[in-house]
Short mmCIF file of C-alpha atoms and ligand atoms in Angstrom, two decimals:
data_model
loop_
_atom_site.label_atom_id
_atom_site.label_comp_id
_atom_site.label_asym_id
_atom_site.label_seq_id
_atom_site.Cartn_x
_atom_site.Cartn_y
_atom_site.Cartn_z
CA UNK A 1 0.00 0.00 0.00
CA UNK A 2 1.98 2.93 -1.18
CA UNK A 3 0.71 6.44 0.11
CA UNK A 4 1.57 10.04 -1.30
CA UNK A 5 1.41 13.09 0.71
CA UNK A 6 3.43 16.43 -0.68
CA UNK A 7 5.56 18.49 1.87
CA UNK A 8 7.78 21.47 1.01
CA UNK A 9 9.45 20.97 4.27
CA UNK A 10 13.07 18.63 3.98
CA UNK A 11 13.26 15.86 6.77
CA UNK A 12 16.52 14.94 8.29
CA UNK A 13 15.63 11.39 8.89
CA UNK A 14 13.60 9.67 6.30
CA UNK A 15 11.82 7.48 8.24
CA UNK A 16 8.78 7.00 10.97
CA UNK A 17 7.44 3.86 12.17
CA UNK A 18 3.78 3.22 12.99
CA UNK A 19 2.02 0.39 14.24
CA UNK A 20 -1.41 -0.08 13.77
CA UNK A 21 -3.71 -3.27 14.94
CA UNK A 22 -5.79 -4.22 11.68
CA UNK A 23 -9.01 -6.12 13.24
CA UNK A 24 -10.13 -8.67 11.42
CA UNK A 25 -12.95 -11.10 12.05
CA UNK A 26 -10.55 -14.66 11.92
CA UNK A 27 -7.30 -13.24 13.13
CA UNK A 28 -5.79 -10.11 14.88
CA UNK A 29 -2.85 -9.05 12.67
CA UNK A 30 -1.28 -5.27 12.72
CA UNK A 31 0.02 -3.54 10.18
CA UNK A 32 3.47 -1.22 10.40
CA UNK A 33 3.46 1.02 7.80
CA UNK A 34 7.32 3.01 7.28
CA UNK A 35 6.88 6.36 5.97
CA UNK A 36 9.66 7.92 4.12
CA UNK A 37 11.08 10.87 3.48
CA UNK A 38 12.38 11.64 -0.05
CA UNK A 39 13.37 13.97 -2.71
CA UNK A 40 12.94 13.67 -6.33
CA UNK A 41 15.59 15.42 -8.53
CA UNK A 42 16.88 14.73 -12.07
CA UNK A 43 20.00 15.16 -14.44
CA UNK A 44 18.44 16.50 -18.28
CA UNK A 45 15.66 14.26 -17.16
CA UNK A 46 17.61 10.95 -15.96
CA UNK A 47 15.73 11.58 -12.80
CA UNK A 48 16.22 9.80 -9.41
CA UNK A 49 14.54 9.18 -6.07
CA UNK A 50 16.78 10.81 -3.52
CA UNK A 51 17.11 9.50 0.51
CA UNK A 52 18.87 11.12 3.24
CA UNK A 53 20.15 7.79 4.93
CA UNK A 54 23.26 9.82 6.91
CA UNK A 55 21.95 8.28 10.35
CA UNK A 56 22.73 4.72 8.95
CA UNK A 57 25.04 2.39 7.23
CA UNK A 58 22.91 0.43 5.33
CA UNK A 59 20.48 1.79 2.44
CA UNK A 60 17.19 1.96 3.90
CA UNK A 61 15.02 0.21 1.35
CA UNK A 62 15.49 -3.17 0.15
CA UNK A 63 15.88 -3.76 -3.59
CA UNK A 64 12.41 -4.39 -3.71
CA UNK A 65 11.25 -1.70 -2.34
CA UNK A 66 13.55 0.72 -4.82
CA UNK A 67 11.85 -1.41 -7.57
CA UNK A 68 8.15 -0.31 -6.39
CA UNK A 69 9.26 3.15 -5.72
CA UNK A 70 10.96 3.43 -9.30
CA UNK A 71 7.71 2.29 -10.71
CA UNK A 72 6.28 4.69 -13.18
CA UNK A 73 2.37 3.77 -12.48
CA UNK A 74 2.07 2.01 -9.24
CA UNK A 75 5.44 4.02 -7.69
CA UNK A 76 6.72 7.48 -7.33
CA UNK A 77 9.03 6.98 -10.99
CA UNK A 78 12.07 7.75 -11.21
CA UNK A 79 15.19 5.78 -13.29
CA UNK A 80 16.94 5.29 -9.63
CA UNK A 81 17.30 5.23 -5.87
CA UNK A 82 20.10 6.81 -4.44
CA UNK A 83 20.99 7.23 -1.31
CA UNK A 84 23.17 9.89 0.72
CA UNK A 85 25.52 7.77 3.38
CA UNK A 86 27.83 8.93 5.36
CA UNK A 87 31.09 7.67 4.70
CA UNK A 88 32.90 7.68 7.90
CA UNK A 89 33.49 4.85 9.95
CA UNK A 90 31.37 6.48 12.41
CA UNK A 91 27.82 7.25 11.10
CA UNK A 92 27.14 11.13 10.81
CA UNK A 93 31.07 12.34 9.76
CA UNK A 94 31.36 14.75 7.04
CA UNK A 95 32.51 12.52 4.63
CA UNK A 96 29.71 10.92 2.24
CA UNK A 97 28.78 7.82 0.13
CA UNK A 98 26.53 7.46 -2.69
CA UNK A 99 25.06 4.33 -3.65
CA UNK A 100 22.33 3.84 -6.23
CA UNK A 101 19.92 1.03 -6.75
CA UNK A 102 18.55 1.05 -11.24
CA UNK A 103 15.09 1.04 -11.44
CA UNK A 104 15.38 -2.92 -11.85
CA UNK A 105 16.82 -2.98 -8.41
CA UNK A 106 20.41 -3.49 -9.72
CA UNK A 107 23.31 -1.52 -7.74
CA UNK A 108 25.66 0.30 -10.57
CA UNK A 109 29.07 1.23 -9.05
CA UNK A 110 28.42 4.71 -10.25
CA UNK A 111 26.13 7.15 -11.87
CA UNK A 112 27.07 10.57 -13.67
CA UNK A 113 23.70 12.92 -13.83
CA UNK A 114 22.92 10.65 -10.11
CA UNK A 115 25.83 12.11 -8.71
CA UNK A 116 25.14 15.75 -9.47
CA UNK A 117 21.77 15.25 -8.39
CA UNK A 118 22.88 13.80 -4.97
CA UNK A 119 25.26 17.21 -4.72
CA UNK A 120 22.87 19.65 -5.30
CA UNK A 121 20.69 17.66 -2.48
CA UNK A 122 23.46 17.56 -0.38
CA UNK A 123 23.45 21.74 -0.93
CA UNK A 124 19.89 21.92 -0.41
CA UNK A 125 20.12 20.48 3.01
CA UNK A 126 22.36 22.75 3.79
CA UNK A 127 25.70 20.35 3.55
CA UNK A 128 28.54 23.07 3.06
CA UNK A 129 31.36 21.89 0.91
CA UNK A 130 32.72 25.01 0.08
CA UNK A 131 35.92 26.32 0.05
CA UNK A 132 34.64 29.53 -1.05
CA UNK A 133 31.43 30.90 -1.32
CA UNK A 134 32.02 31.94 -4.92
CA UNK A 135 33.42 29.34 -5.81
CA UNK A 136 30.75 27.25 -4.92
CA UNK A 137 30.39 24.49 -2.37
CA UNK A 138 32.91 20.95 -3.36
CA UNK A 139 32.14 17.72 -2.25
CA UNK A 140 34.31 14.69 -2.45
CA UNK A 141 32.18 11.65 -2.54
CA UNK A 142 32.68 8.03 -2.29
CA UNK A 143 31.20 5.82 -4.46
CA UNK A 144 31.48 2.00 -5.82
CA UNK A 145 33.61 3.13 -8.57
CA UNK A 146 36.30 5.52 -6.39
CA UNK A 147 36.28 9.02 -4.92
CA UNK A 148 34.69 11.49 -6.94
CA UNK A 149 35.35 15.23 -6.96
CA UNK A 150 31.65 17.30 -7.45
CA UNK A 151 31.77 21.38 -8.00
CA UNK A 152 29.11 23.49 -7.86
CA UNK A 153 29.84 26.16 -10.15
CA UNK A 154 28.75 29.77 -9.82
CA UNK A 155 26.56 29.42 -12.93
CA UNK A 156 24.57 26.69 -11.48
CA UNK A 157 25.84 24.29 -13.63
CA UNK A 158 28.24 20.85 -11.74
CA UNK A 159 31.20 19.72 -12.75
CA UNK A 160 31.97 16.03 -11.78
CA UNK A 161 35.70 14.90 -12.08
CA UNK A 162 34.67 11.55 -13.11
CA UNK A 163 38.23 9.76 -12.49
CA UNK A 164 40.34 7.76 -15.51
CA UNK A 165 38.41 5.90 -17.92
CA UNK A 166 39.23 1.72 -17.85
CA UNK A 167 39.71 0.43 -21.76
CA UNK A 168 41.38 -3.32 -20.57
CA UNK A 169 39.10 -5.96 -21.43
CA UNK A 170 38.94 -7.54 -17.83
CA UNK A 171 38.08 -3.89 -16.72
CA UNK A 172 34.68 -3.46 -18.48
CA UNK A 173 34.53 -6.61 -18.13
CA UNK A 174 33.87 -8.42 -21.48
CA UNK A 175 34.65 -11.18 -22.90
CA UNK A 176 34.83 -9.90 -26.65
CA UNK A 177 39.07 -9.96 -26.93
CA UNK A 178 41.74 -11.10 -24.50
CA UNK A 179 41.23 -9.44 -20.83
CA UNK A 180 44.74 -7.46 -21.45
CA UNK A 181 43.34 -6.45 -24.33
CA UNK A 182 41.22 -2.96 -25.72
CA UNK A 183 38.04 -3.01 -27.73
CA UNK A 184 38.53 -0.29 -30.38
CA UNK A 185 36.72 -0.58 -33.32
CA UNK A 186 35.71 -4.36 -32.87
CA UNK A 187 32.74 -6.12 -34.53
CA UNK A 188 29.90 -7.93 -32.63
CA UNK A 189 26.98 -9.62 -34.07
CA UNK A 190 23.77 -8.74 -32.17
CA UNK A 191 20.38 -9.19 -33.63
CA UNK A 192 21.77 -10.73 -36.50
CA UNK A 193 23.62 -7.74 -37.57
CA UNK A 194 27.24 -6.78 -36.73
CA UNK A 195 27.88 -3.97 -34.79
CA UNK A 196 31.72 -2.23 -34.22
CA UNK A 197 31.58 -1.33 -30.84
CA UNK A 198 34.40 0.29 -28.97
CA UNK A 199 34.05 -0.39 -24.77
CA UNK A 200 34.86 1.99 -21.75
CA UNK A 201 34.52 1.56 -18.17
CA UNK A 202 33.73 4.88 -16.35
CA UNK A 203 33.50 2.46 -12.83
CA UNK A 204 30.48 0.46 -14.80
CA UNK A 205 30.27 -0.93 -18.41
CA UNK A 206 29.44 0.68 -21.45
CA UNK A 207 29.71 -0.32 -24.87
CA UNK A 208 29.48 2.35 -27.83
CA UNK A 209 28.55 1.93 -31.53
CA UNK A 210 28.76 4.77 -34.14
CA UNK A 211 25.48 5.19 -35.94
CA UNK A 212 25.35 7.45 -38.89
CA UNK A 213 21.46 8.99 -37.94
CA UNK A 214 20.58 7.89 -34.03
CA UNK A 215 16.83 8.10 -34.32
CA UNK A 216 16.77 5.34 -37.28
CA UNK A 217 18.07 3.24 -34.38
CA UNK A 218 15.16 0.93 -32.70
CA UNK A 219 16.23 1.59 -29.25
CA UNK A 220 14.16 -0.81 -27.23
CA UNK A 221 14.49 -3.64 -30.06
CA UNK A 222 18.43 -3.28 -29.92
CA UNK A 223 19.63 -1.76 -26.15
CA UNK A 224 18.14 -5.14 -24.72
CA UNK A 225 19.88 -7.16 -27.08
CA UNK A 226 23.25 -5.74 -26.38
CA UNK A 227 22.40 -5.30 -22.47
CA UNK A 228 22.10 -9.14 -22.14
CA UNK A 229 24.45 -10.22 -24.78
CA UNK A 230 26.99 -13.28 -23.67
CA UNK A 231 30.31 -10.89 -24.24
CA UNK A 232 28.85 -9.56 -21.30
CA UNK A 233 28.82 -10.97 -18.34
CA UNK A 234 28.15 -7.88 -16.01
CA UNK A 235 25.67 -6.81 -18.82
CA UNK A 236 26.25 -3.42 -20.20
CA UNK A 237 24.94 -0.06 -20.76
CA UNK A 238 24.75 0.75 -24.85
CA UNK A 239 25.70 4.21 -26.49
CA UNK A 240 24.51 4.50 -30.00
CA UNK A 241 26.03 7.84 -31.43
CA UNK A 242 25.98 9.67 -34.45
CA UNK A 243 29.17 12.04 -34.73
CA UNK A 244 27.62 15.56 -36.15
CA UNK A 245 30.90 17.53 -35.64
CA UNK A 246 34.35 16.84 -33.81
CA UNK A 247 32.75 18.81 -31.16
CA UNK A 248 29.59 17.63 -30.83
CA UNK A 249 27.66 14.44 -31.09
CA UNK A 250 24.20 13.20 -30.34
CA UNK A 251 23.67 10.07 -28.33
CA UNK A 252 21.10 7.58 -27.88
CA UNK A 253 20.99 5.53 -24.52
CA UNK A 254 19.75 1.72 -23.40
CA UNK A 255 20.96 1.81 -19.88
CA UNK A 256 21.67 -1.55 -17.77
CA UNK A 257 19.17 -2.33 -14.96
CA UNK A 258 16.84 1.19 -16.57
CA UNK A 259 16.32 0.78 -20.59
CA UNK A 260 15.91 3.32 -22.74
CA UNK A 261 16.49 7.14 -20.22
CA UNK A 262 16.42 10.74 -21.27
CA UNK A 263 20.66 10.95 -20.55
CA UNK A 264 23.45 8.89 -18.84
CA UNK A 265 26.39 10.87 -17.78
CA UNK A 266 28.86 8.34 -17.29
CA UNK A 267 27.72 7.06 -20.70
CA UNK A 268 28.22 10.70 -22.30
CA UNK A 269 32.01 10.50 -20.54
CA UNK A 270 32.53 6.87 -22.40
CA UNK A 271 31.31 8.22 -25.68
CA UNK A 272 33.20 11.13 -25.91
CA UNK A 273 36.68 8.22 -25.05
CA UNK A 274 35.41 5.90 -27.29
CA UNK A 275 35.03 8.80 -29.87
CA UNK A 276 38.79 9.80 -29.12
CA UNK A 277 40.06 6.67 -29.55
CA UNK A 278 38.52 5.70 -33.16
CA UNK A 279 39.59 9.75 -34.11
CA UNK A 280 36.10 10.89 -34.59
CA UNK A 281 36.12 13.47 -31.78
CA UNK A 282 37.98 16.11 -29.94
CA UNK A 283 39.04 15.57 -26.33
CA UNK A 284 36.72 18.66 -25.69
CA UNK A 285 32.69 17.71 -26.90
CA UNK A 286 29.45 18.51 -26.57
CA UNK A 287 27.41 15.20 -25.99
CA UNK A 288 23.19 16.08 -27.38
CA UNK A 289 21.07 13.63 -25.43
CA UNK A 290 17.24 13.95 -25.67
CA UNK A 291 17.18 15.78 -22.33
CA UNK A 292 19.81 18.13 -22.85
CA UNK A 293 23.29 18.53 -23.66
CA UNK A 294 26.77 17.42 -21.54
CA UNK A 295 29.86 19.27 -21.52
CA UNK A 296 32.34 16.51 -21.67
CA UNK A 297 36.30 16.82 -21.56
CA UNK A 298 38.60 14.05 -21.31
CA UNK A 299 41.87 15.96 -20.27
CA UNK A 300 45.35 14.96 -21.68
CA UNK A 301 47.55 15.53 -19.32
CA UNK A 302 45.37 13.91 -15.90
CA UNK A 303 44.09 11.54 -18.12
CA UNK A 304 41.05 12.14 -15.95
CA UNK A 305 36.85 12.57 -17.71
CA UNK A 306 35.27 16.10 -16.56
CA UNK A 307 31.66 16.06 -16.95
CA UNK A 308 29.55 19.23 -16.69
CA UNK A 309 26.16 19.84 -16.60
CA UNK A 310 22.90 20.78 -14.74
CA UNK A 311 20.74 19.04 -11.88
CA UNK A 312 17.11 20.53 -10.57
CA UNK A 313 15.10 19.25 -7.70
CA UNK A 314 11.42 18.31 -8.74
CA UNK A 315 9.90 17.85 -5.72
CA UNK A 316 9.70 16.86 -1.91
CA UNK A 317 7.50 14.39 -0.49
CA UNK A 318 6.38 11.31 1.23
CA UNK A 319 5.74 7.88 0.67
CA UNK A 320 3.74 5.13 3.30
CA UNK A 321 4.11 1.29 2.83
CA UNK A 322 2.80 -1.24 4.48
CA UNK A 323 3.78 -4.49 6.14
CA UNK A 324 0.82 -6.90 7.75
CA UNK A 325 2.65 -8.52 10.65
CA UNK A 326 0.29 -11.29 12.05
O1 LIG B 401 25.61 1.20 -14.95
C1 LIG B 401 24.39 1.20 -14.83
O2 LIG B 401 23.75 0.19 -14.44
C2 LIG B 401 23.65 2.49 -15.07
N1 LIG B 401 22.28 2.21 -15.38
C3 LIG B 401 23.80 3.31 -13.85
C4 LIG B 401 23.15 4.63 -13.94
C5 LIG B 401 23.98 5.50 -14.77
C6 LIG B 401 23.43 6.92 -14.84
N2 LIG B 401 22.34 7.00 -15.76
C7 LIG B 401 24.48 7.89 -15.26
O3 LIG B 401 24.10 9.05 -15.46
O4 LIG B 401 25.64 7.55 -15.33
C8 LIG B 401 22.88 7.36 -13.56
#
């Protein structure tokens, strides 16, 4: 039994217990229902269900219960779960975690447009981060995939250093070529057709195919296909991309554990690597997904992925569920 009731106001905890006897006529059973807390931002529409879970270690919903909450009809919607954890050994220092459950319930060791959403939460709860109030409050966040560095620029727009991309085989991981080996260039049958797909890890799996118009591509038909295919074994997320400029390309997404989404950051950050290594694109591009547009430069000398970009909060509210306990 899932309950919605708006509030404006931000809770610090994200939870309250209630326990209710439910009378009926053969047995007396009660019913706890959890209410929770939660925020609901997105990244150019790749939007995400956000919990303040500082006050423990654990996530506070189960897998299935991010599933139900994801759910577009029956849930609140969203592409993702993530959660804000503290980091610190002890509960409640000022050093933070995200983790993120896909709308299939899957963890991903890290999101891009997830983890500028959980900064500007962070912000809106009044976390300061800042070295300098003009230049913006900086949070260094731990995630499955490393320590990230997040920036909230002046403009309003986030900057992510996003870390070194992986290209080794055994690093994605697929099976496709040797594990010491790259995939540049490669061809893969899938759907009876054969793709050449170049793969990058940005902390989770993504393999990228040059199109030469993206919306001839049959997203739902294809993403699953390559998602699930054997080369895999982690699955992957899919990047179909049609090159308009050495500067700018357009991108079509089938996300792992979330099918076809609006933008993937990490997958705009792989694109724009895969597009340096096959010399289609400049380290420096502008990455057009259908809700909105990246800023994405892979820098030379670090060797490190900066993704910028924008993250809005939709809305505050809570959510009731129900357990019978007999
Ligand atoms: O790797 C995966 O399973 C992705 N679905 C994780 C989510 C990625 C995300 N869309 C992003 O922006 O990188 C949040």
């Amino acid at each position: 039994m899932v309950q919605f009731i708006a509030n404006q106001k931000m809770h610090s905890t994200p939870l309250e217990l209630e326990h209710r006897p439910l009378i009926s006529d053969m047995t007396s059973q009660t019913i706890t229902s959890i209410t929770y807390h939660f925020s609901k931002y997105h990244g150019l529409g790749n939007d995400f269900i956000l919990i303040d879970n500082r006050d423990r270690e654990e996530p506070y919903l189960s897998t299935e219960d991010a599933i139900k909450f994801c759910d577009r009809h029956f849930g609140i919607g969203a592409d993702g779960v993530i959660f804000l954890l503290s980091a610190g050994l002890d509960v409640g220092s000022d050093t933070y975690r995200m983790r993120i459950f896909n709308s299939d319930g899957s963890e991903p060791e890290m999101c891009g447009n997830g983890i500028r959403c959980l900064a500007k939460f962070m912000q809106d709860l009044g976390i300061s981060g800042g070295i300098s109030p003009q230049a913006g409050d900086r949070y260094s966040i731990t995630t499955n995939a490393g320590l990230m560095g997040v920036q909230l620029n002046p403009d309003g727009e986030i900057t992510v250093d996003m870390g070194e991309p992986r290209l080794l085989a055994q690093e994605i991981p697929t099976t496709l070529v040797n594990p010491d080996q790259k995939v540049i260039d490669v061809p893969l049958e899938v759907n009876g057709q054969v793709w050449n797909v170049t793969t990058v890890s940005m902390g989770n799996p993504h393999c990228i195919t040059f199109v030469e118009n993206v919306d001839s591509i049959s997203l739902a038909e294809l993403g699953i296909k390559f998602e699930h295919h054997p080369v895999f074994p982690q699955r992957t997320n899919t990047e179909f991309i049609e090159v308009v400029s050495s500067s700018y390309m357009k991108m079509r997404v089938w996300e792992r554990g979330a099918g076809a989404t609006l933008a993937c950051g990490t997958g705009a950050c792989a694109s724009v690597v895969a597009g340096v290594l096959n010399g289609k694109c400049d380290r420096l591009c502008t990455v057009n997904l259908p809700g909105g547009d990246l800023k994405i430069h892979w820098d030379l000398e670090t060797n490190h992925v900066l993704m910028t970009g924008t993250a809005d909060k939709v809305f505050s509210g809570i959510i009731k569920t129900g357990i019978i306990q007999c």
